[in-house]
Coordinates of C-alpha atoms in Angstrom, one line a residue:
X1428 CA 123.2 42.5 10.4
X1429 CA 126.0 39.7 10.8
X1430 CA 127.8 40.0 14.1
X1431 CA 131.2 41.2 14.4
X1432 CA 133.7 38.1 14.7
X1433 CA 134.9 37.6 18.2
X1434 CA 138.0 34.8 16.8
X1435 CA 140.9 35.8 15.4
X1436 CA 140.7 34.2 11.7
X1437 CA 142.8 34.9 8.2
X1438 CA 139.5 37.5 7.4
X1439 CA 140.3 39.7 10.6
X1440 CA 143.8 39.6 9.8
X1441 CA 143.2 40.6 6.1
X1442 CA 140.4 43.5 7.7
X1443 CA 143.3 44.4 10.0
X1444 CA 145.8 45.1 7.3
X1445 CA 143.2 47.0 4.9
X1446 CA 142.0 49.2 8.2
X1447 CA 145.9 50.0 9.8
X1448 CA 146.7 50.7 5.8
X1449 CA 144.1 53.7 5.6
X1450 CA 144.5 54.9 9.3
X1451 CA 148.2 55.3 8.2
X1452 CA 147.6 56.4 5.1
X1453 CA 145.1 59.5 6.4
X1454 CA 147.9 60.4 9.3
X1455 CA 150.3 59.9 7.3
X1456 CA 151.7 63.3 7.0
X1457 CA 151.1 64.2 10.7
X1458 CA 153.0 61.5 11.8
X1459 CA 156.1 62.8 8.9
X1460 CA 155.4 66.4 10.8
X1461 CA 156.5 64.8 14.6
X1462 CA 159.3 62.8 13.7
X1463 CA 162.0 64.2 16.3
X1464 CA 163.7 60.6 17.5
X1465 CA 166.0 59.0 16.7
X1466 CA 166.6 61.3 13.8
X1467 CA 164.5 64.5 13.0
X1468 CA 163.9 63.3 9.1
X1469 CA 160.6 63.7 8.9
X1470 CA 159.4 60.2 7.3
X1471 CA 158.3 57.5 10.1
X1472 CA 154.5 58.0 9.3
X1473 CA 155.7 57.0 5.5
X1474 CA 157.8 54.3 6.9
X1475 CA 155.1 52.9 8.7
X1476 CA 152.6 53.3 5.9
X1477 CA 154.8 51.4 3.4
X1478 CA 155.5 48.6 5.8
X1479 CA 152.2 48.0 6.3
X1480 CA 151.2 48.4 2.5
X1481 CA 153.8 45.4 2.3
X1482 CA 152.3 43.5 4.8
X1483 CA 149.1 44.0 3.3
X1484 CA 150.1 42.8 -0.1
X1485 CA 151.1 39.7 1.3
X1486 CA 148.3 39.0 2.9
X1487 CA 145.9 39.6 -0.1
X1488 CA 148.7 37.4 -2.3
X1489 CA 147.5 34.7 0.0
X1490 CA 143.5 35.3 -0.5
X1491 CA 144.2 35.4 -4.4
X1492 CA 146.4 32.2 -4.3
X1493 CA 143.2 30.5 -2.4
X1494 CA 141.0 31.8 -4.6
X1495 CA 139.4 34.4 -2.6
X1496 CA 138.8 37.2 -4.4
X1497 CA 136.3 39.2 -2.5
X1498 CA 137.0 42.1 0.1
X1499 CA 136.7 39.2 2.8
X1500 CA 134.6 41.5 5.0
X1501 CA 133.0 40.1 8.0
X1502 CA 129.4 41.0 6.1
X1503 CA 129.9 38.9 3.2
X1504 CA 128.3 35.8 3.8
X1505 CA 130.6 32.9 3.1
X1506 CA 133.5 34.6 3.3
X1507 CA 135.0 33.1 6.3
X1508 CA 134.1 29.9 5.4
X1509 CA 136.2 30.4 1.6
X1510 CA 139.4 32.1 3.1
X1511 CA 142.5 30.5 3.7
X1512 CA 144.3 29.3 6.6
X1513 CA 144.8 31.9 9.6
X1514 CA 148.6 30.2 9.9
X1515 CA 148.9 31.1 6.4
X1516 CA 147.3 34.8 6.8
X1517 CA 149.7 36.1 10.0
X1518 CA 152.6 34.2 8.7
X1519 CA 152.4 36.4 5.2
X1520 CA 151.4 39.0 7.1
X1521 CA 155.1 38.8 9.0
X1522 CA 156.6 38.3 6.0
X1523 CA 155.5 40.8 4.1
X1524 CA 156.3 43.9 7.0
X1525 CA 159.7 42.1 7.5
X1526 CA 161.0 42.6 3.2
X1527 CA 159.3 46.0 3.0
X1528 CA 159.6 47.4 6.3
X1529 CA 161.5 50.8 5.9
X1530 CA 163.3 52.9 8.8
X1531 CA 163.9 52.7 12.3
X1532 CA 160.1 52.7 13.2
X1533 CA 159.1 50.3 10.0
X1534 CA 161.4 47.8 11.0
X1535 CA 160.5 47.6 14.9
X1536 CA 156.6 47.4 13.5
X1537 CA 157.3 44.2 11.5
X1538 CA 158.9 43.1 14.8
X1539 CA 155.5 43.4 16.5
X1540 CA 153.6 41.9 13.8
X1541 CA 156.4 39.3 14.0
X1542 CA 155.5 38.8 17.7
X1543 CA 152.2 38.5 17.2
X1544 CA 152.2 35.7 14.3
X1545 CA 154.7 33.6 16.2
X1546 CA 151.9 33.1 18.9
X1547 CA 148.5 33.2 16.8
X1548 CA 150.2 31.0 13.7
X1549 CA 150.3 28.5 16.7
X1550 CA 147.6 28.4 18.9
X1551 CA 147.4 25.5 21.9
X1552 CA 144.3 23.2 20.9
X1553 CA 142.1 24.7 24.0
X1554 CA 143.3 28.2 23.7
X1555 CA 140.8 31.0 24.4
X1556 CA 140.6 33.2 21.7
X1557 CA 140.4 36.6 23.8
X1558 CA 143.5 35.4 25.9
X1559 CA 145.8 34.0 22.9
X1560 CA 145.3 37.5 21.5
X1561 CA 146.8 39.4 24.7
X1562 CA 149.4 36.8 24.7
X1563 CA 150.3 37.7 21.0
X1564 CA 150.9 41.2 22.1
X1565 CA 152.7 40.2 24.9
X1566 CA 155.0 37.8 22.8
X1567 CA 155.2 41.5 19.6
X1568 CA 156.2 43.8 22.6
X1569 CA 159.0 41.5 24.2
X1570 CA 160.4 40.5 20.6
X1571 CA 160.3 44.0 19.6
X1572 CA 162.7 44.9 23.0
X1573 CA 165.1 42.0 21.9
X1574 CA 165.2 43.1 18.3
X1575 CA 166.3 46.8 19.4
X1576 CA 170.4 46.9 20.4
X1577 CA 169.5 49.7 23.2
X1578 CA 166.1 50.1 23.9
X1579 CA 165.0 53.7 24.7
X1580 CA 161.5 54.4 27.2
X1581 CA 159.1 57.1 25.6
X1582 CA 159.1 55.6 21.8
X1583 CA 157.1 53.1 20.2
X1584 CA 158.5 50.0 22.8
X1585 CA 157.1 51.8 25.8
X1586 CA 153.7 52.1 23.8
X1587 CA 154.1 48.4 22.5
X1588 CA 154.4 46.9 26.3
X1589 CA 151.8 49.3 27.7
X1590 CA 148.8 47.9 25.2
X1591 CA 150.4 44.6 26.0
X1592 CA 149.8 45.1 29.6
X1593 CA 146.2 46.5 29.4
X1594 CA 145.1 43.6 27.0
X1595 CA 146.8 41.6 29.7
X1596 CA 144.3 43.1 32.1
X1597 CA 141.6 43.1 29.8
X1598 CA 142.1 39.1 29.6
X1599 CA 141.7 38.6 33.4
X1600 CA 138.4 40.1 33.6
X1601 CA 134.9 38.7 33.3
X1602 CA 133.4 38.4 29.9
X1603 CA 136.5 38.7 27.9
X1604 CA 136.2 38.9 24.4
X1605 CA 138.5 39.8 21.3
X1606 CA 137.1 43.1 20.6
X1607 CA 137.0 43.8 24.1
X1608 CA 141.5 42.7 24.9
X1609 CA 142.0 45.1 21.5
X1610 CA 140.0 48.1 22.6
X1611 CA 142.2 47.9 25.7
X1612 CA 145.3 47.5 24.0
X1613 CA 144.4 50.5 22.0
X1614 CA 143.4 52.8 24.7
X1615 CA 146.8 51.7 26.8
X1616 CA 148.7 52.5 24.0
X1617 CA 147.1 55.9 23.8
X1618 CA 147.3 57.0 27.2
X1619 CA 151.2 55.5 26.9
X1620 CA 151.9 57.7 24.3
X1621 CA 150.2 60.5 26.0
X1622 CA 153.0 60.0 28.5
X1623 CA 156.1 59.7 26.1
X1624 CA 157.1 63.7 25.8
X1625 CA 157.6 63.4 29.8
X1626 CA 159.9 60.3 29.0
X1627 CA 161.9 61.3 26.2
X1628 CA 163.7 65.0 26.5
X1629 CA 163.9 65.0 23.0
X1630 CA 160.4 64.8 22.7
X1631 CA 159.7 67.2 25.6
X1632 CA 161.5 69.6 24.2
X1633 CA 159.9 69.4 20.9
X1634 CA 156.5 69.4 22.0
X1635 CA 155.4 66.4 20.8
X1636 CA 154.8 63.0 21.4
X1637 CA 156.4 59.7 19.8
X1638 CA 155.8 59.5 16.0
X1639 CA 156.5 55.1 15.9
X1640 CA 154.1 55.6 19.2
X1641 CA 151.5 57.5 17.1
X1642 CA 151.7 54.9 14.3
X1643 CA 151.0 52.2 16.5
X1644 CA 148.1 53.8 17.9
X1645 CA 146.6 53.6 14.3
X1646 CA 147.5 49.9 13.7
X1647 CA 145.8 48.8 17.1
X1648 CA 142.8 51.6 16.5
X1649 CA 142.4 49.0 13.0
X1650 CA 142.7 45.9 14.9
X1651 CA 140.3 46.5 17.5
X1652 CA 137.9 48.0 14.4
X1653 CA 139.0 44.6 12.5
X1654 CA 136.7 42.7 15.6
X1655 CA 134.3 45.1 16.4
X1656 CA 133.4 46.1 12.8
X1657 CA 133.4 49.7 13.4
X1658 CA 135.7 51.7 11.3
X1659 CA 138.4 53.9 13.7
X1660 CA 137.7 56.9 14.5
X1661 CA 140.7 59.7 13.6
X1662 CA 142.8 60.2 16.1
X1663 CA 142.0 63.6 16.8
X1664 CA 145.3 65.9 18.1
X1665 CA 146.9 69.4 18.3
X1666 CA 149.1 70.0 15.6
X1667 CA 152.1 70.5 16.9
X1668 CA 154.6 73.2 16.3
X1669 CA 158.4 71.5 15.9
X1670 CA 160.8 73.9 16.7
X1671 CA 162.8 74.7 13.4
X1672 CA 166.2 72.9 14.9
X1673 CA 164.8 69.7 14.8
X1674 CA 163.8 69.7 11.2
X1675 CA 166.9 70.1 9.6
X1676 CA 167.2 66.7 8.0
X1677 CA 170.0 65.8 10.5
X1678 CA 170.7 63.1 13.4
X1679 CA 169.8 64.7 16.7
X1680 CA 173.1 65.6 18.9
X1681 CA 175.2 65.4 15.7
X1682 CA 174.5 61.6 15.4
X1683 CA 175.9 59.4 12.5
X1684 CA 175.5 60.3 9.1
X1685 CA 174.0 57.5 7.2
X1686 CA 170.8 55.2 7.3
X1687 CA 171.5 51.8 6.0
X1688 CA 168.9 49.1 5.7
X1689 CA 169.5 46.3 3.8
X1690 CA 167.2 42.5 3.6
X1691 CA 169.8 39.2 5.3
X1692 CA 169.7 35.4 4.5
X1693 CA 172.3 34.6 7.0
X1694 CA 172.4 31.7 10.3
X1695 CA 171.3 32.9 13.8
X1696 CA 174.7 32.9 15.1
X1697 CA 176.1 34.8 11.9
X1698 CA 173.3 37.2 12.9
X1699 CA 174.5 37.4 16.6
X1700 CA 178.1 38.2 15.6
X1701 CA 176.4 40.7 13.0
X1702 CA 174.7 42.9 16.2
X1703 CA 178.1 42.5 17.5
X1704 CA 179.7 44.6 15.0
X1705 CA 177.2 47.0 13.9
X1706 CA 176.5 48.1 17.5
X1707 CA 180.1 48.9 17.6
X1708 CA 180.0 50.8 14.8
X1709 CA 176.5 52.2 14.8
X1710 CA 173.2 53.8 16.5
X1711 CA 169.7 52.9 16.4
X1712 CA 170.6 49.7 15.6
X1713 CA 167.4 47.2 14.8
X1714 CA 167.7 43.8 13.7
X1715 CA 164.6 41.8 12.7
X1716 CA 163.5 38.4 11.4
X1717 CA 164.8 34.7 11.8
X1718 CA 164.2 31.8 9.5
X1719 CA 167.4 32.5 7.6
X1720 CA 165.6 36.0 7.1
X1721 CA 166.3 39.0 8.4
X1722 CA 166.0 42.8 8.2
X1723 CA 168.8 45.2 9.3
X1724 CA 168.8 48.6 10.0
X1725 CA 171.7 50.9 11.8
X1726 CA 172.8 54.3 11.7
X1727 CA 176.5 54.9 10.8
X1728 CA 178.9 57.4 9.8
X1729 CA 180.7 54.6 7.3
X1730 CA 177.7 52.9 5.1
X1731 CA 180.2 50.7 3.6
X1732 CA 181.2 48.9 6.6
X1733 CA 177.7 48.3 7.3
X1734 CA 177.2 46.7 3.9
X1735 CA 180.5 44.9 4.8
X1736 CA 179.3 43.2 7.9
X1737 CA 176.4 41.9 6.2
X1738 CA 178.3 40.5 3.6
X1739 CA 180.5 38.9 6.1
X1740 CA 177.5 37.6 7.6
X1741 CA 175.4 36.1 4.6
X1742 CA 174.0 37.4 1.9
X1743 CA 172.5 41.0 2.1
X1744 CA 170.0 42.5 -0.5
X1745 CA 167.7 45.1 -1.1
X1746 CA 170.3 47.7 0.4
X1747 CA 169.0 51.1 0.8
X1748 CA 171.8 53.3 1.7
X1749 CA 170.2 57.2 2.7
X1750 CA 171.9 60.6 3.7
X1751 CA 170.5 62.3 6.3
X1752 CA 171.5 65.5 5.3
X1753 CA 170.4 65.1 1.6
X1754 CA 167.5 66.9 1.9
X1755 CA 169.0 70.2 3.4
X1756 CA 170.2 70.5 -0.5
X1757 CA 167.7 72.5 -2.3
X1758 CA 165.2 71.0 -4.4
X1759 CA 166.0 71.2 -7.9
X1760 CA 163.9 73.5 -9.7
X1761 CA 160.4 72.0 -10.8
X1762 CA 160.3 70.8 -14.5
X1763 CA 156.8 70.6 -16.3
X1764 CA 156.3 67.2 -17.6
X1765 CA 157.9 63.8 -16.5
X1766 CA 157.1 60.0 -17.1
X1767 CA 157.6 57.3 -14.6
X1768 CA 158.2 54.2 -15.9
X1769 CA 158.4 50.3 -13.9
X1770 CA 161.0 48.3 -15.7
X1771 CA 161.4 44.4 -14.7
X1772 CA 165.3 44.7 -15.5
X1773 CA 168.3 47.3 -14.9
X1774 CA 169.1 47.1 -19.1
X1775 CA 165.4 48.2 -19.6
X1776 CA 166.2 51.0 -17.1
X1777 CA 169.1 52.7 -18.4
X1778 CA 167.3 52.7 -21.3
X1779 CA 164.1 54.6 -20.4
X1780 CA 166.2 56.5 -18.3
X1781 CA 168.3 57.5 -21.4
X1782 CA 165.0 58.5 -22.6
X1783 CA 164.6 61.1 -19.6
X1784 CA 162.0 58.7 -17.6
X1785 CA 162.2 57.9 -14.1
X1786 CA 162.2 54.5 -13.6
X1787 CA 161.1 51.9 -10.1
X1788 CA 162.8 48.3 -10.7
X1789 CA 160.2 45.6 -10.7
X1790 CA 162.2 42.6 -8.7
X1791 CA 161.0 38.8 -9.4
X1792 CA 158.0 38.5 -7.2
X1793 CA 158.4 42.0 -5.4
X1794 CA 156.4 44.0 -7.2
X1795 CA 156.7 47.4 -6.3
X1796 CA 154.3 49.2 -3.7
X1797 CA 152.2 52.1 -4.3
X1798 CA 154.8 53.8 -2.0
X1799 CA 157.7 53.7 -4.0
X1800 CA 155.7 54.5 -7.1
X1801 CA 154.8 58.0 -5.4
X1802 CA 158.2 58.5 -4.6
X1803 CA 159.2 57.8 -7.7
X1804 CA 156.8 60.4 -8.9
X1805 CA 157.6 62.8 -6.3
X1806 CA 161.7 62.1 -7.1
X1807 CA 160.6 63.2 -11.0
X1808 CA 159.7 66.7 -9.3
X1809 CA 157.4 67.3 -12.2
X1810 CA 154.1 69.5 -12.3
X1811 CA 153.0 66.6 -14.8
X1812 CA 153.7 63.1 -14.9
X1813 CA 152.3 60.0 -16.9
X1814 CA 152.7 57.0 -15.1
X1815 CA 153.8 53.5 -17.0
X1816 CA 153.3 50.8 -15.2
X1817 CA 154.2 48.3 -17.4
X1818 CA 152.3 45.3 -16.2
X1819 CA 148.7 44.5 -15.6
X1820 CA 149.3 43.2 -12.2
X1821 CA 150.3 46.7 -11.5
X1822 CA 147.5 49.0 -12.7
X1823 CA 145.8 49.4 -9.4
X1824 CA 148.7 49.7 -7.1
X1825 CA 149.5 52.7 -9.5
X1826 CA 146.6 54.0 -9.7
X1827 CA 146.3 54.3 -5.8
X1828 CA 149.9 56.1 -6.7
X1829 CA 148.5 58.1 -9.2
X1830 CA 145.6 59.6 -6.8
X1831 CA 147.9 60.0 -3.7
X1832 CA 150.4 62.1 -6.0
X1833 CA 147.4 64.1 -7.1
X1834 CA 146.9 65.0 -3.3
X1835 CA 150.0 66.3 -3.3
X1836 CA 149.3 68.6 -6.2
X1837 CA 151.1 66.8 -9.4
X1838 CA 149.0 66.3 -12.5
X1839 CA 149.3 62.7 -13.5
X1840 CA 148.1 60.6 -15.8
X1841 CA 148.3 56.7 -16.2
X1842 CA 149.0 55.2 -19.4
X1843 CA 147.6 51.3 -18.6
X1844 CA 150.5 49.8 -19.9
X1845 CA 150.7 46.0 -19.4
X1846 CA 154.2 45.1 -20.5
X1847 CA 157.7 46.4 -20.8
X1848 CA 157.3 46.7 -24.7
X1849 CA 154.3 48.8 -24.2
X1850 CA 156.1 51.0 -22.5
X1851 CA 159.2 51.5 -24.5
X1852 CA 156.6 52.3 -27.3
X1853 CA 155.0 54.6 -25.5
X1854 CA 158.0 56.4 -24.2
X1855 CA 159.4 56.6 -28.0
X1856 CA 156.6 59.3 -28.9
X1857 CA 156.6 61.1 -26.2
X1858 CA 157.0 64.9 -26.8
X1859 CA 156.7 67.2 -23.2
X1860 CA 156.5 70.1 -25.8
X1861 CA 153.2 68.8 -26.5
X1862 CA 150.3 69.6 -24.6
X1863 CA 149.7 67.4 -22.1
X1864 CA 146.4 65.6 -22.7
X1865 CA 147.8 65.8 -26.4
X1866 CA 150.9 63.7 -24.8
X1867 CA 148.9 61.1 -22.9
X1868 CA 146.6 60.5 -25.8
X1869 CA 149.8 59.9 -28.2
X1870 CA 151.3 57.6 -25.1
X1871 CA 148.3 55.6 -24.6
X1872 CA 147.9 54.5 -28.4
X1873 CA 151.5 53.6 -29.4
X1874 CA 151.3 51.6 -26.5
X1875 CA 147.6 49.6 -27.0
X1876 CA 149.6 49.4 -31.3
X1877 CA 151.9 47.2 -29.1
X1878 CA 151.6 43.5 -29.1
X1879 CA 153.7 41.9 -26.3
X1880 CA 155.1 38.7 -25.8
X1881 CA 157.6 36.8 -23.1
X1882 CA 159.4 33.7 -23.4
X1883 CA 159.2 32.0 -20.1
X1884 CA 160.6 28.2 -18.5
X1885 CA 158.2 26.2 -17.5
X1886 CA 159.2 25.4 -13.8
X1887 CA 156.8 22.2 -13.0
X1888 CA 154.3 20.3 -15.4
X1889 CA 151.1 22.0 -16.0
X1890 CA 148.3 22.3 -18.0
X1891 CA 148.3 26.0 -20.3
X1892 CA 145.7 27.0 -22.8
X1893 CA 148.2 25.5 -25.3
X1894 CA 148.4 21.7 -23.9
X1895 CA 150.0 20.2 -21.0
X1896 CA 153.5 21.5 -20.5
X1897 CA 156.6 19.8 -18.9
X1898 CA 159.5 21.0 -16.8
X1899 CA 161.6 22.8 -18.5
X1900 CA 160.2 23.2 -21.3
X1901 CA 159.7 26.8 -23.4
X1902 CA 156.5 28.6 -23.1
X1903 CA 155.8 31.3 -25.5
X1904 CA 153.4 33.6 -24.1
X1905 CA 151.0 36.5 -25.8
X1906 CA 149.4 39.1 -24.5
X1907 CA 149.6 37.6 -21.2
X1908 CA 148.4 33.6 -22.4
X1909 CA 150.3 30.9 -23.0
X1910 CA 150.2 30.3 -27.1
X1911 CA 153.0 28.0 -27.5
X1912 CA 155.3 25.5 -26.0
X1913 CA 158.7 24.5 -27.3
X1914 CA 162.2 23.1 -26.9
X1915 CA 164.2 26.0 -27.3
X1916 CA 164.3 29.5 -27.5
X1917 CA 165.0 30.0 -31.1
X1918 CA 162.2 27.8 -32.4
X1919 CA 159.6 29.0 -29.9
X1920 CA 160.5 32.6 -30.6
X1921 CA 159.9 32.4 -34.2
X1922 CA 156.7 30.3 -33.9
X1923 CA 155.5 33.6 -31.6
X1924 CA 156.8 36.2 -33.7
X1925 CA 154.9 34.0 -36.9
X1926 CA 151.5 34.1 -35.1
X1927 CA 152.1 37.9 -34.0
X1928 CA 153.2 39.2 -37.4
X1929 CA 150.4 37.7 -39.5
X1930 CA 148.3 39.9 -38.2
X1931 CA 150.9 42.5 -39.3
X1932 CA 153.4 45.1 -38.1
X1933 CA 156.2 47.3 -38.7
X1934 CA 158.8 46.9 -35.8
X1935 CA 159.6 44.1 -33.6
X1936 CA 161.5 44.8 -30.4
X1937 CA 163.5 42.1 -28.7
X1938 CA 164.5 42.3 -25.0
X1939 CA 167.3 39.6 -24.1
X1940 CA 167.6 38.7 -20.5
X1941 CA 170.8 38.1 -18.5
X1942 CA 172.9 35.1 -20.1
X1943 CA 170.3 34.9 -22.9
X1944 CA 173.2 34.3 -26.1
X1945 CA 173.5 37.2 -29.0
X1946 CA 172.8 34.7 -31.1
X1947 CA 169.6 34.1 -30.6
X1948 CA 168.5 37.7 -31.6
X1949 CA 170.4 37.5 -34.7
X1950 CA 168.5 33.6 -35.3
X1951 CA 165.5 35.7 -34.7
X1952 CA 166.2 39.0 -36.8
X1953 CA 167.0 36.6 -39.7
X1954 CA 163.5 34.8 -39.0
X1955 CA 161.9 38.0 -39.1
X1956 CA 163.9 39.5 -42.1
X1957 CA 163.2 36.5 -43.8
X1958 CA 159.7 36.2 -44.0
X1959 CA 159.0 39.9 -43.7
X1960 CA 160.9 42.6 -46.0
X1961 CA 159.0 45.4 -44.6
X1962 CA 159.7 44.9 -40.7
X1963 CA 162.4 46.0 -38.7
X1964 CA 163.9 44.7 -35.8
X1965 CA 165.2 46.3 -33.1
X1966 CA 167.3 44.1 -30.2
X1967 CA 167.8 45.8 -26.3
X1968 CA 169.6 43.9 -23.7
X1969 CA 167.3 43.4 -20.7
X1970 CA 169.7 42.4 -18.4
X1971 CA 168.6 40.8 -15.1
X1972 CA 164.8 40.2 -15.5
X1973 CA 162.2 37.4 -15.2
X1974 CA 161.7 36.6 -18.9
X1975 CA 164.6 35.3 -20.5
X1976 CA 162.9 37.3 -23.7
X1977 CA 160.7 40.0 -24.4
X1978 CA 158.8 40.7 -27.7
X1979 CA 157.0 43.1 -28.7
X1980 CA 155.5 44.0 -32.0
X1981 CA 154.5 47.4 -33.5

């Protein structure tokens, strides 16, 4: 049996992510149940669990990009030796936490993580393993203090600086090891958060202890398992009984009405002016980040002049704007079937959604999270839903969706989809008066009739399985490979739709991107018409999306 790594490397950091990702995932809902501070909404186990799914993504973007596709698992021999970089691995790590971390407790986690890759992405030449990781959790518990406008004892802070401090002990004693600084760091946090109810009235009065606390105890259960090799056990607590008052949807104390969260490319002294203003206007206000990026989060009675500020202070993205008393409005009533369809474009969305689908918007290079896809399907408030994901990359992100919804007691099925096209074809037969296998089955074959194509810019020189490529140049692509290269759009388009239509068809479907001219759908409906009598042609605008065009052929 290999033994368990005792250096921090990019494959510990990957096992990390993959072991705090489950441990959230399994606690997810007893952390929701807990959630008392600073609002009684019920989510921080779900924040948590999405911020670390983001993290995680990153951190598996960087394996792929090096090439290593295996789990990465201390046991598999060579892995260590194929992974990338561990700079690399925390750095994406941070990254990814800080663009998806969601709510008060999300955002304060990719603080930590921040913390911690700030001091392990750059290790002194002669630095001890064992002591540059207490010093890490030193550097995530102090950053996380700064980030937080008025830091409160008994949440997730106080837990945050107490494993800091026992790692800090751990690192002073004989034989210290990297398994041996986590395990402390996890049991210091636990007996911290054992404390937190006699800390925080709130929680006192509740009954319960810290819910970002709780999380954290998960993430440092995974790391200390990342170095020992021993999955984490289950946290194993009383369930606790909330009293009904604090699950009402609404800010404790009659706190301010909206959650605002938006993503920040601004300076560091735009930033400073930015904490300013919010904390004038706000609670719970958490600011995140550096590097020109930065995530904000506040609680405010106006949303607007949150937005505002930001706006004033850079450019703001990603907002997320969310009433804490929506949910106290009763659920609409449960309708049978739904579909839930990603779109890479807001045209493509209004459209499916003028079809009755759901839809989650695909930004370039965000892909969506499993997260968002279950709340997608949860927002559909279906007993049945078939799932589109419209893009190959996608399939097993939503089928983790698909099986976490299914927990939860929704029927789904996922249609593998592996382009927008496909999905507007399959979404054009669908009948919810059908029975539902009788639906899915219909779905699933107008959308493998579906040829799809993209027209896409070349952005460097390369070589494509159609000949070396130059900047700037037009790359037809089908079914995923690159087929052609041209000048222009016009002329690469109808070379595509050529090679696509001689293998026959009946209707081609044009999506134009944003500032892609009308004219070249009409140059390409006449190419079509011209050459084929029997095919129609049918032209959506796209709007904002990757591919300046999108073909498909039926």
């Amino acid at each position: 049996m290999p033994q368990p790594p005792d250096e921090i490397d990019a494959v510990v950091v990957r096992t990390w992510c993959s072991l705090a990702l489950e441990a959230l995932g399994r606690d997810r809902e007893e952390i929701d149940a807990i959630n008392v501070y600073p609002v009684a909404d019920g989510d921080t186990g779900t924040n948590l669990y999405l911020t670390v799914e983001s993290a995680a993504q990153a951190v598996e973007a960087v394996f792929v990009a090096h090439g290593t596709l295996s789990t990465g698992t201390s046991d598999e021999p060579g892995a260590r030796d194929s992974a990338p970089a561990l700079a690399d691995a925390v750095r994406a790590m941070a990254h990814g936490a800080l663009i998806g971390a969601r709510g008060n407790s999300g955002t304060i986690l990719a603080q930590l993580l921040r913390g911690m890759a700030e001091v392990i992405g750059a290790p002194a030449g002669d630095d001890d393993h064992a002591v540059l990781l207490g010093r890490a959790l030193r550097r995530a518990a102090e950053s996380a203090y700064q980030a937080v406008a008025h830091p409160v004892e008994g949440t997730v802070l106080t837990v945050a600086t107490a494993a800091a401090e026992a790692a800090a002990t751990a690192c002073r004693g004989s034989g210290a090891s990297c398994t041996k600084v986590a395990r402390a760091a996890h049991e210091g946090a636990r007996t911290a958060l054992d404390a937190t109810p006699g800390q925080l009235a709130v929680l006192g009065r509740a009954g319960v202890v810290d819910a970002g606390g709780r999380g954290l105890v998960d993430v440092l259960a995974a790391l200390a398992g990342a170095f020992s090799g021993e999955a984490p056990a289950a946290e194993r607590r009383r369930a606790p009984t909330v009293p009904a008052h604090f699950t009402d949807d609404c800010p404790a104390d009659g706190g301010p009405a909206f959650e605002v969260i938006y993503l920040l490319e601004a300076s560091d002294d735009a930033v400073a002016r930015l904490r300013t203003r919010l904390d004038g206007i706000g609670e719970s206000l958490v600011v995140v980040g550096g590097d020109g990026l930065w995530n904000v989060h506040v609680h405010v009675d106006d949303a607007g002049a949150a937005v505002e500020a930001g706006v004033d202070a850079g450019r703001p993205y990603r907002i997320r704007i969310t009433h804490f008393g929506a949910a106290a409005t009763p659920a609409p009533e449960q309708v049978q079937r739904a579909v839930v369809a990603v779109v890479p474009g807001e045209g493509l969305a209004a459209l499916c959604r003028e079809a009755g689908a759901t839809t989650v918007l695909a930004r370039p290079g965000e892909p969506p999270a499993s997260g968002e896809l279950v709340d997608a399907i949860r927002r559909a408030h279906a007993r049945e839903v078939v799932l589109l994901p419209n893009d190959a990359e996608l399939r097993h992100t939503a089928a983790a969706a698909a099986e976490q919804a299914r927990v939860e007691g929704v029927r789904v099925a996922l249609v593998p989809t592996r382009a927008a096209v496909q999905g507007v074809a399959a979404l054009a037969v669908h009948e919810p008066e059908r029975r539902f296998d009788e639906d899915v089955v219909a779905m699933t074959a107008a959308a493998g009739a579906t040829r799809y194509a993209e027209l896409a810019l070349a952005e460097r020189q390369s070589w494509t399985s159609a000949g070396v490529c130059q900047a700037g140049d037009v790359l037809g692509l089908i079914d995923g490979d690159v087929a052609v290269i041209g000048a222009d759009l016009v002329t690469t388009g109808e070379t595509v739709l050529h090679r696509m239509l001689s293998a026959g068809g009946e209707l081609v479907t044009l999506v134009l991107g944003d500032g892609v001219p009308e004219t070249v759908a009409e140059r390409l409906e006449a190419f079509v018409r011209g050459g084929h009598l029997a095919v129609d042609t049918v032209v959506y605008d796209g709007g904002r999306q990757p591919a300046p065009l999108l073909i498909g052929v039926e």
